[in-house]
mmCIF file with all atom_site columns, C-alpha atoms in Angstrom:
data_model
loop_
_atom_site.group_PDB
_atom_site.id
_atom_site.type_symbol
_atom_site.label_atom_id
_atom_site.label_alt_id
_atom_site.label_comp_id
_atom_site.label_asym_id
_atom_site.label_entity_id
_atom_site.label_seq_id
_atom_site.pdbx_PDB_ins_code
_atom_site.Cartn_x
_atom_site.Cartn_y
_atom_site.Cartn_z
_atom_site.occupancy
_atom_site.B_iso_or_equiv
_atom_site.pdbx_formal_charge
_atom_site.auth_seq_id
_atom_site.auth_comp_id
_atom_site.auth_asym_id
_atom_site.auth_atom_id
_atom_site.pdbx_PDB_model_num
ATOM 1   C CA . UNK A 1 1   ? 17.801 -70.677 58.700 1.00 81.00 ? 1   UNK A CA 1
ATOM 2   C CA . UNK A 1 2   ? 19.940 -73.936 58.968 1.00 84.00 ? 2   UNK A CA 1
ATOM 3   C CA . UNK A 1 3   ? 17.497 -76.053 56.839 1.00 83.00 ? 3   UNK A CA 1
ATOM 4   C CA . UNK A 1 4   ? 17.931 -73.711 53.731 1.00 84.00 ? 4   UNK A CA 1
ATOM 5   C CA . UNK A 1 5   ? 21.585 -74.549 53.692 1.00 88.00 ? 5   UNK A CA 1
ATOM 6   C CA . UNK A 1 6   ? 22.755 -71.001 53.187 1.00 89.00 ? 6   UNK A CA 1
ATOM 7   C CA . UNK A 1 7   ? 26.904 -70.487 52.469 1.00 91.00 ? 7   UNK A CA 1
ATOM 8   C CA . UNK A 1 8   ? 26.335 -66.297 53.250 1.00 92.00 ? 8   UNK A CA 1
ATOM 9   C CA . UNK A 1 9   ? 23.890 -65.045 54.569 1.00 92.00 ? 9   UNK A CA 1
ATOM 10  C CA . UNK A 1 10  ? 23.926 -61.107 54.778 1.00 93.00 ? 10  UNK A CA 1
ATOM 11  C CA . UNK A 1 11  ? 21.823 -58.878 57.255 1.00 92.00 ? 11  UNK A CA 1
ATOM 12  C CA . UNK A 1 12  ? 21.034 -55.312 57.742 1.00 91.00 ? 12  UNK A CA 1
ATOM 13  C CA . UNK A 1 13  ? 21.820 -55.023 60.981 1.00 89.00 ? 13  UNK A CA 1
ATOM 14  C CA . UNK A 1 14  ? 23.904 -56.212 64.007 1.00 90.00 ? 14  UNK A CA 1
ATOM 15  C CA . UNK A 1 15  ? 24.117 -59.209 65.012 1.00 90.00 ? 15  UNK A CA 1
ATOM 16  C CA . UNK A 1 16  ? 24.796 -61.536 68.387 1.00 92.00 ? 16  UNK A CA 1
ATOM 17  C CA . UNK A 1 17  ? 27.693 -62.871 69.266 1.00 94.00 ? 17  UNK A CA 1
ATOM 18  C CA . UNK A 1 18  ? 25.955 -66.113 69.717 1.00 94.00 ? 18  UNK A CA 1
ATOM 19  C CA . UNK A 1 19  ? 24.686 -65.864 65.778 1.00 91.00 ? 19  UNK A CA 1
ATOM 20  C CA . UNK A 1 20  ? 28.025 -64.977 64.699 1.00 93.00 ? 20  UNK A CA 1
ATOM 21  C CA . UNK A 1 21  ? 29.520 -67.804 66.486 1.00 95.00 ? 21  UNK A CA 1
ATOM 22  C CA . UNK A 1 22  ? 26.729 -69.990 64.996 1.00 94.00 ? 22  UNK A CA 1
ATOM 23  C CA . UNK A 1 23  ? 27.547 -68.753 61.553 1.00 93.00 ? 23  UNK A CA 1
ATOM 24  C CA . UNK A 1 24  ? 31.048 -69.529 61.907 1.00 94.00 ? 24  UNK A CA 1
ATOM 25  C CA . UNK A 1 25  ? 30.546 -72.935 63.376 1.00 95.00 ? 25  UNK A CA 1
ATOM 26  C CA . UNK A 1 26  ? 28.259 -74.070 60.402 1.00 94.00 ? 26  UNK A CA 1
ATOM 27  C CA . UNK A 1 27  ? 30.977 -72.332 57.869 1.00 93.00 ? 27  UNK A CA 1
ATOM 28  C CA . UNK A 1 28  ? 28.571 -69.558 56.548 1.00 93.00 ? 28  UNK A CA 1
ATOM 29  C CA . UNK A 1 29  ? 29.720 -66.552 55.340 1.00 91.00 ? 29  UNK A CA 1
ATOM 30  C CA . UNK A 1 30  ? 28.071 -63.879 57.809 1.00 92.00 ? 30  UNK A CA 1
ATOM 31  C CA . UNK A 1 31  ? 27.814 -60.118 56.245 1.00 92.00 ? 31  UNK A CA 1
ATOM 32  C CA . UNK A 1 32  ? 26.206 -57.547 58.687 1.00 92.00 ? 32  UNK A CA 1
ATOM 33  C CA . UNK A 1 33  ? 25.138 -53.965 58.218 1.00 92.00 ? 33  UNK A CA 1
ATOM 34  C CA . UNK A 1 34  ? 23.905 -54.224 54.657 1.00 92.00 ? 34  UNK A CA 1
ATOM 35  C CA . UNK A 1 35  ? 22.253 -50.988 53.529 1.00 91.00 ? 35  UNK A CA 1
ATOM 36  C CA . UNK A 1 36  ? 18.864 -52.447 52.545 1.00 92.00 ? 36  UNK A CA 1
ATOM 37  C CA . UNK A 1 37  ? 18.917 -50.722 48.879 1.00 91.00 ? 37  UNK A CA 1
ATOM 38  C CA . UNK A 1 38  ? 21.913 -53.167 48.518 1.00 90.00 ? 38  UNK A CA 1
ATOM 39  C CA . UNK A 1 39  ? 19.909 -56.553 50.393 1.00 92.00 ? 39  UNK A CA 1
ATOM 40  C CA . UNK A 1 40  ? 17.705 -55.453 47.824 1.00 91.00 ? 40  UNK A CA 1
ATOM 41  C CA . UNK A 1 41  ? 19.734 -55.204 44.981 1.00 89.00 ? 41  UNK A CA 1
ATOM 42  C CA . UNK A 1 42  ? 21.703 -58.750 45.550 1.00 90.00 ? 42  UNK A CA 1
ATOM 43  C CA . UNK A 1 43  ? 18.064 -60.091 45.915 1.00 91.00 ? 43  UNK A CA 1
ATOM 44  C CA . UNK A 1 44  ? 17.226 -59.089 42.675 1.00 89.00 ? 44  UNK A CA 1
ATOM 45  C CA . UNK A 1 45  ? 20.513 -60.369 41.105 1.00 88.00 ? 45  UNK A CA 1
ATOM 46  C CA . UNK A 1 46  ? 20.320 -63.624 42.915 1.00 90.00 ? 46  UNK A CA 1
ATOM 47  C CA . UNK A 1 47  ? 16.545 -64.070 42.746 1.00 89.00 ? 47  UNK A CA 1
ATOM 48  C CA . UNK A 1 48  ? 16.238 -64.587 46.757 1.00 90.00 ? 48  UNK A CA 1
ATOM 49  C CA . UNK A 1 49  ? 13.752 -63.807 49.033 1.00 88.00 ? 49  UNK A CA 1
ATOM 50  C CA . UNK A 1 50  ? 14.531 -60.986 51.710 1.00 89.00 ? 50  UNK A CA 1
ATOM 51  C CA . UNK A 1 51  ? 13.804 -62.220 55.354 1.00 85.00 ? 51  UNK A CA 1
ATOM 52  C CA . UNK A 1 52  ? 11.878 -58.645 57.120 1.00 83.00 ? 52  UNK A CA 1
ATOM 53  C CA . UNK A 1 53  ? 11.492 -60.643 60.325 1.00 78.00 ? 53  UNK A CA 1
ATOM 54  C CA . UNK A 1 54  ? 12.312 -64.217 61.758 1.00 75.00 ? 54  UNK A CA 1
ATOM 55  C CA . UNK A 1 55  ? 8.424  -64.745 62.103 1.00 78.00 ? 55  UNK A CA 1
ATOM 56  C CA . UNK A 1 56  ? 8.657  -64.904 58.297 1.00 75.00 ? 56  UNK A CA 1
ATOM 57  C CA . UNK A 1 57  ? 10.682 -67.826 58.642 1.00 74.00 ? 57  UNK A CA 1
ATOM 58  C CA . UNK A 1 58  ? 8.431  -69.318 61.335 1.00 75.00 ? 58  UNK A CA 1
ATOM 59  C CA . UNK A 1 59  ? 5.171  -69.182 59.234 1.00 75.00 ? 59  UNK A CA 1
ATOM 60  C CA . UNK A 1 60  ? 6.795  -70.575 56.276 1.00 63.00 ? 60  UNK A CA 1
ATOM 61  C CA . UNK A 1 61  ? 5.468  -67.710 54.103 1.00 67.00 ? 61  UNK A CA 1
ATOM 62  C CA . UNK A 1 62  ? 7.022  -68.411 50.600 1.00 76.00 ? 62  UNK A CA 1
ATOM 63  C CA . UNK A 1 63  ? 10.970 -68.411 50.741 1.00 78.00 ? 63  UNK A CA 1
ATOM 64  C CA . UNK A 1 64  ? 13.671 -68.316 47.617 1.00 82.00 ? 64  UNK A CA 1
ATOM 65  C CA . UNK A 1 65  ? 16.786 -69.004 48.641 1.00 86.00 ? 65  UNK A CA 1
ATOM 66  C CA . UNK A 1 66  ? 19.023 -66.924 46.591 1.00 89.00 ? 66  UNK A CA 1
ATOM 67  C CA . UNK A 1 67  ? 21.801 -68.486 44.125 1.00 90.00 ? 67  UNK A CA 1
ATOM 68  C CA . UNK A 1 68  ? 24.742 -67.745 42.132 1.00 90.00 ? 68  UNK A CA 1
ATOM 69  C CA . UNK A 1 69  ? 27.662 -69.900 40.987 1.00 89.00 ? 69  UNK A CA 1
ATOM 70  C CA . UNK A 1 70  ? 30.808 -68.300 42.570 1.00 90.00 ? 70  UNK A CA 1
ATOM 71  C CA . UNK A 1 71  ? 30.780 -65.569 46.089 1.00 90.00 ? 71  UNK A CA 1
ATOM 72  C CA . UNK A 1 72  ? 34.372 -64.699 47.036 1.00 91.00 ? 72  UNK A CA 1
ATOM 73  C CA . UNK A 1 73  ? 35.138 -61.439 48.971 1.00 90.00 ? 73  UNK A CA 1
ATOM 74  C CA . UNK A 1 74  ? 38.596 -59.705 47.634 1.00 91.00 ? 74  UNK A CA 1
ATOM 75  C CA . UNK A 1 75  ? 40.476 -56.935 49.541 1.00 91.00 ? 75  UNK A CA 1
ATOM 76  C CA . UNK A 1 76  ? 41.966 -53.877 47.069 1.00 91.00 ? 76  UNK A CA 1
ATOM 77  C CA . UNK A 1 77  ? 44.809 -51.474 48.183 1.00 90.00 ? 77  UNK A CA 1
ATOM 78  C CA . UNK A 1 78  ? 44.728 -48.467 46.770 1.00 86.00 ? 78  UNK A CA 1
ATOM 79  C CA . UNK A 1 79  ? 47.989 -45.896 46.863 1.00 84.00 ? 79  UNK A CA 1
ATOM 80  C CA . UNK A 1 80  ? 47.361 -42.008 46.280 1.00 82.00 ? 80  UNK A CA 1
ATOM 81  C CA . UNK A 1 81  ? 49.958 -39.820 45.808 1.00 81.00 ? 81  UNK A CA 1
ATOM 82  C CA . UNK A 1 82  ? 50.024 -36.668 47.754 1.00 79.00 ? 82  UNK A CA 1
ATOM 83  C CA . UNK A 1 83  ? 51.980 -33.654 47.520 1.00 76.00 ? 83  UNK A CA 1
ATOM 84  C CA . UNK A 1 84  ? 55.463 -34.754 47.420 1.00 77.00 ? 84  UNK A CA 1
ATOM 85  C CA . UNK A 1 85  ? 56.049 -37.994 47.378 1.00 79.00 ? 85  UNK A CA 1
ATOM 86  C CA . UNK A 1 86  ? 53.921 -38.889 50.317 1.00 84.00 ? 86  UNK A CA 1
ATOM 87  C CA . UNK A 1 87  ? 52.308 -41.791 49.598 1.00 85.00 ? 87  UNK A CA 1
ATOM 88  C CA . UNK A 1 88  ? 48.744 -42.826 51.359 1.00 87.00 ? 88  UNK A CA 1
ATOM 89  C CA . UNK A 1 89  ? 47.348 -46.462 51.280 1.00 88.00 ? 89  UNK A CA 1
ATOM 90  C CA . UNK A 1 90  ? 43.850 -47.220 51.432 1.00 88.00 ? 90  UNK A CA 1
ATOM 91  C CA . UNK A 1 91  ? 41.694 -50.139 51.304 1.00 89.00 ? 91  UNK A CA 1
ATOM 92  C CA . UNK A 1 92  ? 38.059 -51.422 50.103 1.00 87.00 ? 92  UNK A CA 1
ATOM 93  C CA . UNK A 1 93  ? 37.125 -54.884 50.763 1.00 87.00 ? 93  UNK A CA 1
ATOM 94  C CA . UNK A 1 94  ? 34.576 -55.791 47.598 1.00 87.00 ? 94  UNK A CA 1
ATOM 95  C CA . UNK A 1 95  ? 32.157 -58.972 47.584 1.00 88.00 ? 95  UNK A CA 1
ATOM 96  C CA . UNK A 1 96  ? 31.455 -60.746 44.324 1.00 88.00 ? 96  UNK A CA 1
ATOM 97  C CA . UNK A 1 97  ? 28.225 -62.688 43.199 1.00 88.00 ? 97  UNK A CA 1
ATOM 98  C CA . UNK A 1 98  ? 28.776 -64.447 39.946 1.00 88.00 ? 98  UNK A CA 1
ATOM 99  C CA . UNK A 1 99  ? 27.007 -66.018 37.354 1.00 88.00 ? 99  UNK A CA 1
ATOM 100 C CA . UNK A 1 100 ? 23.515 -65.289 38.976 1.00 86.00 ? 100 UNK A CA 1
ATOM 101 C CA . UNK A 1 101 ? 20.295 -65.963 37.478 1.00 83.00 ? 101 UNK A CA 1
ATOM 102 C CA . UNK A 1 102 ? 19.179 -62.817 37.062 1.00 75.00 ? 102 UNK A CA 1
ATOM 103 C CA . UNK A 1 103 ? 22.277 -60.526 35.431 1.00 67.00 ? 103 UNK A CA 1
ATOM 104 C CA . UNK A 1 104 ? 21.781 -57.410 36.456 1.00 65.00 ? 104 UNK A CA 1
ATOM 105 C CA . UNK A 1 105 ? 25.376 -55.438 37.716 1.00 62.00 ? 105 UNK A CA 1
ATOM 106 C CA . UNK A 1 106 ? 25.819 -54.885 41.196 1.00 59.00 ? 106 UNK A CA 1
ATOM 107 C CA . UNK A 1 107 ? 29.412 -54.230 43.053 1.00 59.00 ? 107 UNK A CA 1
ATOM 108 C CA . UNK A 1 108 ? 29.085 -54.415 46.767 1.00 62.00 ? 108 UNK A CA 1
ATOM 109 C CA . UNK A 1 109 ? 32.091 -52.677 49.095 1.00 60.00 ? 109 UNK A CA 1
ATOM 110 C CA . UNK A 1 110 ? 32.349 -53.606 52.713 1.00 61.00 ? 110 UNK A CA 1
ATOM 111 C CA . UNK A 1 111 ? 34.380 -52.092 54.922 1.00 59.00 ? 111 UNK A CA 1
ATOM 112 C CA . UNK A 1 112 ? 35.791 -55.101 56.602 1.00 55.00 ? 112 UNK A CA 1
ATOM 113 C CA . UNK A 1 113 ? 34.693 -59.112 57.016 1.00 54.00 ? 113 UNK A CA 1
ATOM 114 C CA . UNK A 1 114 ? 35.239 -59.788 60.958 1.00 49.00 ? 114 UNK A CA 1
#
């Protein structure tokens, strides 16, 4: 993964400790539990290959690491008014892939970045 030079990498599932701390150490943006209709999605918009297995990586079958000009992660708070005057907050943490090569819409929410 390290010789593709990746700044995020996201993944549908779990993962390590010892990848996470990896990520962090190498200043990659990890994202886990992607649905895979939205791995697919952000694949399409950022014309990348998706990964199915590490094996795939090992036998160099054909790779495209995906691109897009700007990725920055922005946390909303959202306020709903209930009854009277009782006030609920709520929050949705959204990721953004911009200018991509391929420009087809796509909003991603995550429930938090850890």
């Amino acid at each position: 993964i390290e010789e593709f030079h990746p700044n995020v990498l996201l993944v549908g599932n779990a993962v390590s400790r010892q990848a996470q701390e990896w990520a962090l150490g190498k200043d990659i943006s990890l994202v886990v539990n992607v649905k895979k209709s939205l791995l697919e999605q952000i694949a399409r918009c950022t014309d990348a290959t998706i990964i199915e297995t590490l094996g795939d990586l090992i036998n160099r079958n054909p790779i495209t690491v995906g691109q897009c000009e700007h990725f920055y992660v922005e946390k909303y708070i959202e306020k709903h008014i209930k009854g009277s005057n009782e006030v609920t907050e709520s929050s949705k943490t959204l990721m953004f892939f911009k200018n991509c090569p391929k420009p087809f819409a796509c909003t991603v929410s995550i429930s938090s970045l850890n």
